[in-house]
Tab-separated table of C-alpha atoms in Angstrom:
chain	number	residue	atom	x	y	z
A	1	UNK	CA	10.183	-19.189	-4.834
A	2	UNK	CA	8.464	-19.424	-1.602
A	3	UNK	CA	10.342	-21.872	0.211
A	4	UNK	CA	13.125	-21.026	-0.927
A	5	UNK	CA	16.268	-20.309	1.295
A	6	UNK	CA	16.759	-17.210	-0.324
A	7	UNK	CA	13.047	-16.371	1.605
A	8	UNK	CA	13.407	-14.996	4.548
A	9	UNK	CA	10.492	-17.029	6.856
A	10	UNK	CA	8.923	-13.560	7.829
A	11	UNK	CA	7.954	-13.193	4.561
A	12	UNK	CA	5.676	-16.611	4.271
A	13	UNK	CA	3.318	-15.050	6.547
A	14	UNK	CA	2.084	-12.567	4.299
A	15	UNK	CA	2.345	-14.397	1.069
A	16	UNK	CA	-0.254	-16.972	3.015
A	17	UNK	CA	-2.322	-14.040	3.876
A	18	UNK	CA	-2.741	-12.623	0.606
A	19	UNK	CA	-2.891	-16.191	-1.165
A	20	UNK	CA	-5.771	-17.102	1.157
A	21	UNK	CA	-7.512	-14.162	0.537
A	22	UNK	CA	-7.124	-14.306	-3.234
A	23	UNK	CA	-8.584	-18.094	-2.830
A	24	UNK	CA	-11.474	-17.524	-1.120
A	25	UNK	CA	-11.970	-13.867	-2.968
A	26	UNK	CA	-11.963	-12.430	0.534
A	27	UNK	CA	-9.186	-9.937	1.788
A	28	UNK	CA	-9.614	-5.797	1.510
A	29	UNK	CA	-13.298	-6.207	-0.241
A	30	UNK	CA	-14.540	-8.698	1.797
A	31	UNK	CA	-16.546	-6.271	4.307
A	32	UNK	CA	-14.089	-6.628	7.295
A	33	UNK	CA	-11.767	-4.103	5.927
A	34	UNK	CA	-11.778	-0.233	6.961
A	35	UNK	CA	-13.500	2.008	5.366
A	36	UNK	CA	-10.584	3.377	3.121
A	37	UNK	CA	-11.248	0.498	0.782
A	38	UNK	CA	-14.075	-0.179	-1.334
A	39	UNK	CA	-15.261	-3.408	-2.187
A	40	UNK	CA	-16.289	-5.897	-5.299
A	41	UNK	CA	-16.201	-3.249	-8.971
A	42	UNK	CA	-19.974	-2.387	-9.624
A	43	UNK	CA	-21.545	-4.284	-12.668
A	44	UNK	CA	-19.611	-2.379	-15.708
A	45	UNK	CA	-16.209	-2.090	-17.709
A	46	UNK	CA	-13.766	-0.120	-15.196
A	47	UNK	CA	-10.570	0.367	-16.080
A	48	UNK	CA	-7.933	-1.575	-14.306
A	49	UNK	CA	-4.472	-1.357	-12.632
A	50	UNK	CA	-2.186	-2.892	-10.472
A	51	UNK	CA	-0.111	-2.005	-7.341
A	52	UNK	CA	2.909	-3.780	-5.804
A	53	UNK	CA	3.455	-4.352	-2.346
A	54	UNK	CA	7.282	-5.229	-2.545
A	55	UNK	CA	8.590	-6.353	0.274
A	56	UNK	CA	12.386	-6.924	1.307
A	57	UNK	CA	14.711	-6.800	4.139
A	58	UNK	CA	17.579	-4.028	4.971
A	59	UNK	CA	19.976	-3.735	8.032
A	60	UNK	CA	16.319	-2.394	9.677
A	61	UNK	CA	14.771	-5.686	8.851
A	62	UNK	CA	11.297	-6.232	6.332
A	63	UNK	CA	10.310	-3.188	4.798
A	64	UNK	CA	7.911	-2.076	2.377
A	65	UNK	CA	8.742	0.109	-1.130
A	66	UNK	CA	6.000	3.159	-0.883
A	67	UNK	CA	6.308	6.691	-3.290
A	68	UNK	CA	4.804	9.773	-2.061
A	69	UNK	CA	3.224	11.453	-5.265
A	70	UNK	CA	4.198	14.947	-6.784
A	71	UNK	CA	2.018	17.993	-5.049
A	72	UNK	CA	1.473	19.152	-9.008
A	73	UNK	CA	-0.738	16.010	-10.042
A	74	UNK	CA	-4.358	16.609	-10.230
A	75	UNK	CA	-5.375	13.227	-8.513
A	76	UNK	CA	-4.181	12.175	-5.419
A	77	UNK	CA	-1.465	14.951	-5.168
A	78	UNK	CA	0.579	14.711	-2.345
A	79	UNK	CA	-0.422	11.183	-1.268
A	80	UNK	CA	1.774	7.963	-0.412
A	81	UNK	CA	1.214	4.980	-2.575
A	82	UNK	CA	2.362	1.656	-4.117
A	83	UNK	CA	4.225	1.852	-7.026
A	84	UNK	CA	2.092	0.621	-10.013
A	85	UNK	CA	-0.752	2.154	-12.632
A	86	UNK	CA	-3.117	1.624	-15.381
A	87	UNK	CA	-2.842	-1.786	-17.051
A	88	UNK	CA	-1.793	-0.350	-20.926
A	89	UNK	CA	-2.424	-3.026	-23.743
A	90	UNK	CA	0.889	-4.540	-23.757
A	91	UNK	CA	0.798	-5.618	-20.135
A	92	UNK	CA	-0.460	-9.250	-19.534
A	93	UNK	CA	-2.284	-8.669	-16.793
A	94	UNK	CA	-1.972	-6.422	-13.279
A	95	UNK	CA	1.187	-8.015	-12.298
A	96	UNK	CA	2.833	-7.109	-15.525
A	97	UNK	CA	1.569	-3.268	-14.613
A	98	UNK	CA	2.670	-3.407	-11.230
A	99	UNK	CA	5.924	-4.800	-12.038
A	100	UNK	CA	6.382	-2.419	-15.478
A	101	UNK	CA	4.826	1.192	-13.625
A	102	UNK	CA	7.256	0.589	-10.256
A	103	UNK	CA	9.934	0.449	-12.676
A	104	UNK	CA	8.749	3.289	-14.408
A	105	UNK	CA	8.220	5.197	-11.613
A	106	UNK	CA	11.487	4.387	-9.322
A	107	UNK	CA	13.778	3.127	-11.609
A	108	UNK	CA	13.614	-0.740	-9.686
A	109	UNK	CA	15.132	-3.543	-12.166
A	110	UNK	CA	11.759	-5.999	-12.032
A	111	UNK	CA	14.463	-8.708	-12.685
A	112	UNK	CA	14.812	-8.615	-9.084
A	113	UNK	CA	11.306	-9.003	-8.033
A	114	UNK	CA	9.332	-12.127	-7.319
A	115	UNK	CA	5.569	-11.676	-7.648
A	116	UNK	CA	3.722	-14.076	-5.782
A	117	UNK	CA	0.239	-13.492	-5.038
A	118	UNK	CA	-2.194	-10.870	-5.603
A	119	UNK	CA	-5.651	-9.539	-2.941
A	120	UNK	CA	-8.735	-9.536	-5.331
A	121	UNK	CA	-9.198	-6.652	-7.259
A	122	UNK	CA	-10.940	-3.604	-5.301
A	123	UNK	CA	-13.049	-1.156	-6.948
A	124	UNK	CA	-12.085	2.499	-5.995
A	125	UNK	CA	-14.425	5.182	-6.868
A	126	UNK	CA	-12.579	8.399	-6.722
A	127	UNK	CA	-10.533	6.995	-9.713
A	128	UNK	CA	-12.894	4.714	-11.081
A	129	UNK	CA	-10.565	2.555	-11.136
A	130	UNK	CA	-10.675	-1.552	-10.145
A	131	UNK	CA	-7.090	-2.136	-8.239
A	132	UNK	CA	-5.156	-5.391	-8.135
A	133	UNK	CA	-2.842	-5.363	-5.162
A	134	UNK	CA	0.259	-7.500	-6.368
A	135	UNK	CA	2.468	-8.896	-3.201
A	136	UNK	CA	6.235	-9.472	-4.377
A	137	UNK	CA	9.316	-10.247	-2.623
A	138	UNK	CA	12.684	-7.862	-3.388
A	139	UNK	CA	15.029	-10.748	-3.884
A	140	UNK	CA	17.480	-8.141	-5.221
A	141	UNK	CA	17.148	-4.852	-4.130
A	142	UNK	CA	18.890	-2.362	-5.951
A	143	UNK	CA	18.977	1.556	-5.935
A	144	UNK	CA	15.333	3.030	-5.755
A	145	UNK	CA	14.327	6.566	-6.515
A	146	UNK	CA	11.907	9.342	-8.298
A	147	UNK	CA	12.722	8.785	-12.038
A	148	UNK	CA	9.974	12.220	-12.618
A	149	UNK	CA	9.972	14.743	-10.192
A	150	UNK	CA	6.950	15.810	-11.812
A	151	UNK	CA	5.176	12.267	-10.795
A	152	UNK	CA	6.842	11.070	-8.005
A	153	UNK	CA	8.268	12.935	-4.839
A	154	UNK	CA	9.678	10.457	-3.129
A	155	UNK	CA	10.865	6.962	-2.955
A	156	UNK	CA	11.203	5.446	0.476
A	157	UNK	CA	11.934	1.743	1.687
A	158	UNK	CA	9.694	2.375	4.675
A	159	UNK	CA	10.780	-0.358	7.665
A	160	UNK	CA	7.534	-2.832	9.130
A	161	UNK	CA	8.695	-2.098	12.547
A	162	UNK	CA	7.633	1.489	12.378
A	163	UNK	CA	4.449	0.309	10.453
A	164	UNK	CA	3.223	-1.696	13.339
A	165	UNK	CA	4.710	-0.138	15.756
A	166	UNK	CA	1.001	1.665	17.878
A	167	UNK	CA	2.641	4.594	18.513
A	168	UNK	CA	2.297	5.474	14.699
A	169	UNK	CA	-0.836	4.057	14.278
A	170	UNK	CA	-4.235	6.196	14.246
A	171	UNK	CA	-7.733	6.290	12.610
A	172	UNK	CA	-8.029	9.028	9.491
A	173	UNK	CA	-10.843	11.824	9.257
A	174	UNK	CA	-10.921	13.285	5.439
A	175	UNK	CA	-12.982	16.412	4.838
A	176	UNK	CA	-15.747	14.319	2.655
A	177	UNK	CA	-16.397	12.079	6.280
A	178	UNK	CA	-14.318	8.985	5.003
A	179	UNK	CA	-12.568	7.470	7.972
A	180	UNK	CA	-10.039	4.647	7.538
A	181	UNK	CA	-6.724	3.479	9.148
A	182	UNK	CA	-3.089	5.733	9.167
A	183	UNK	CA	0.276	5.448	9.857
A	184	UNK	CA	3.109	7.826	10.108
A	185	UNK	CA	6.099	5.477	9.125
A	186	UNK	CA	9.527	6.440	7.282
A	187	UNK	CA	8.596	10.160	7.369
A	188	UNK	CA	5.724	9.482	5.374
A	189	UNK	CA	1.935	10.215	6.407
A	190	UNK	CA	0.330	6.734	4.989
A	191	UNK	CA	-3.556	7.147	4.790
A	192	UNK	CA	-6.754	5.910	2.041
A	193	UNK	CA	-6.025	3.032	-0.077
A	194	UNK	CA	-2.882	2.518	0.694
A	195	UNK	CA	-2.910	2.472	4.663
A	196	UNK	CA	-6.303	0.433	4.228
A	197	UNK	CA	-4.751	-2.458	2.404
A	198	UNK	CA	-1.632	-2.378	4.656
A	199	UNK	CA	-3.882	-2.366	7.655
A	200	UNK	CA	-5.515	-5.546	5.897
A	201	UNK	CA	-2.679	-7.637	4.963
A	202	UNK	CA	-0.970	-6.902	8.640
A	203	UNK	CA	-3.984	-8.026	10.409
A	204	UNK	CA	-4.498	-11.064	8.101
A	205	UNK	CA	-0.862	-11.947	8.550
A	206	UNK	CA	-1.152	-11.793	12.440
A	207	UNK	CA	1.007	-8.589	12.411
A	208	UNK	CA	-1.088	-6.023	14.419
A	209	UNK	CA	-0.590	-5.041	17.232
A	210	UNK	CA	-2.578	-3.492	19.597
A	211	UNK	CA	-3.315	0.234	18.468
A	212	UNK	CA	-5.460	2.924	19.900
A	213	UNK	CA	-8.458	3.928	17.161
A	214	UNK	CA	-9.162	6.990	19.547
A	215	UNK	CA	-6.424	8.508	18.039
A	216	UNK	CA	-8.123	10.225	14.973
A	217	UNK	CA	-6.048	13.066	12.949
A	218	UNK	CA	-7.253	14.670	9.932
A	219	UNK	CA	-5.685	14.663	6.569
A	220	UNK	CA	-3.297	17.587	6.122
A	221	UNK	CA	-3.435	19.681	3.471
A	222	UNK	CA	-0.513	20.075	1.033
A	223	UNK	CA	2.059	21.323	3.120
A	224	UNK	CA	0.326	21.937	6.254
A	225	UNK	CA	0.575	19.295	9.549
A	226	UNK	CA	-2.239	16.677	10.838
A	227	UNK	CA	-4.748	17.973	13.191
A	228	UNK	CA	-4.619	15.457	16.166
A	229	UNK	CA	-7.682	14.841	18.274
A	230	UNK	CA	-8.085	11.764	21.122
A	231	UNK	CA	-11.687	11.019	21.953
């Protein structure tokens, strides 16, 4: 539980920042985040899924659990995410997807996870899907990796420090004009959704640091580096 000695006090900050958010409904959708993210689902049954941002703490300090997705999947090939999915019929809800897909995908024990608040949902077109971003402590972090080559890529515990760190920080250009927030963190090249809600939840939390947004770099295609451009 929060609170808890078994808590690290790092970690209060962001479970404040997404609890708030999740109060007032505000957070990713609320029109102050970057343009990665959509905002409230359009009038309509979408289908729905969760994420989970599962945070815990190594010899490197907090880090964050993100997968890079297989190059062979025909959405979102290539690109780092949260663990999580579709919420099936059996789950109670997006935390119960989260929780059961992370598992699924990277072979975590969700006995050792502690959800313990969730952003409000955000509506993202490309997928059509309406997203629940779960926040959830590691409380006992185990052995993480791809459990399907064919879905995931990689597994990475990706450290904060690098994260925040404005060196690895720079604004996004995709092909279809979308801009939005990046990071290059734990080998990884962290852009769209997920880069927009971690940009979020570290600027809620009082995180950020000061970052230059001149530094633009376009999306690489599969296998090929960024293009880097300072205006």
């Amino acid at each position: 539980m929060i609170g808890s000695p078994s808590v690290p006090v790092w970690f209060g900050s962001l479970h404040r920042a997404v609890a708030e958010a999740g109060a007032d409904g505000a957070g990713p959708g609320d029109g102050t985040g970057p343009g990665a993210l959509s905002f409230a689902p359009p009038p309509g049954v979408r289908r729905r899924a969760g994420v989970l941002m599962l945070f815990g703490e190594s010899g490197s300090g907090p880090d964050v659990l993100l997968t890079e997705r297989a190059a062979g999947l025909r959405a979102h090939a290539g690109q780092v995410a949260f663990p999580g999915g579709a919420v099936d019929p059996e789950d109670s809800g997006p935390v119960a997807a989260a929780l059961r897909e992370a598992g699924e995908e990277t072979g975590l024990d969700p006995a050792g996870v502690e959800a313990t608040a969730s952003f409000p949902e955000l509506y993202v077109p490309v997928s059509d899907y309406v997203v629940t971003p779960v926040l959830a402590w590691w409380r006992e972090p185990g052995p993480v990796a791809p459990v399907d080559l064919g879905e995931v890529a990689r597994v990475v515990r990706v450290p904060v420090a690098e994260l925040l760190d404005p060196v690895h920080r720079f604004r996004v250009r995709h092909s279809s004009g979308l801009r939005g927030p990046g990071f290059r963190a734990g080998g990884l090249f962290v852009w769209g959704f997920t880069a927009g809600v971690l940009d979020v939840l570290f600027r809620l939390a009082g995180w950020e640091l000061p970052w230059d947004d001149g530094q633009v770099e376009d999306v690489p295609l599969l296998g090929q580096p960024p293009r880097q451009e300072t205006r």
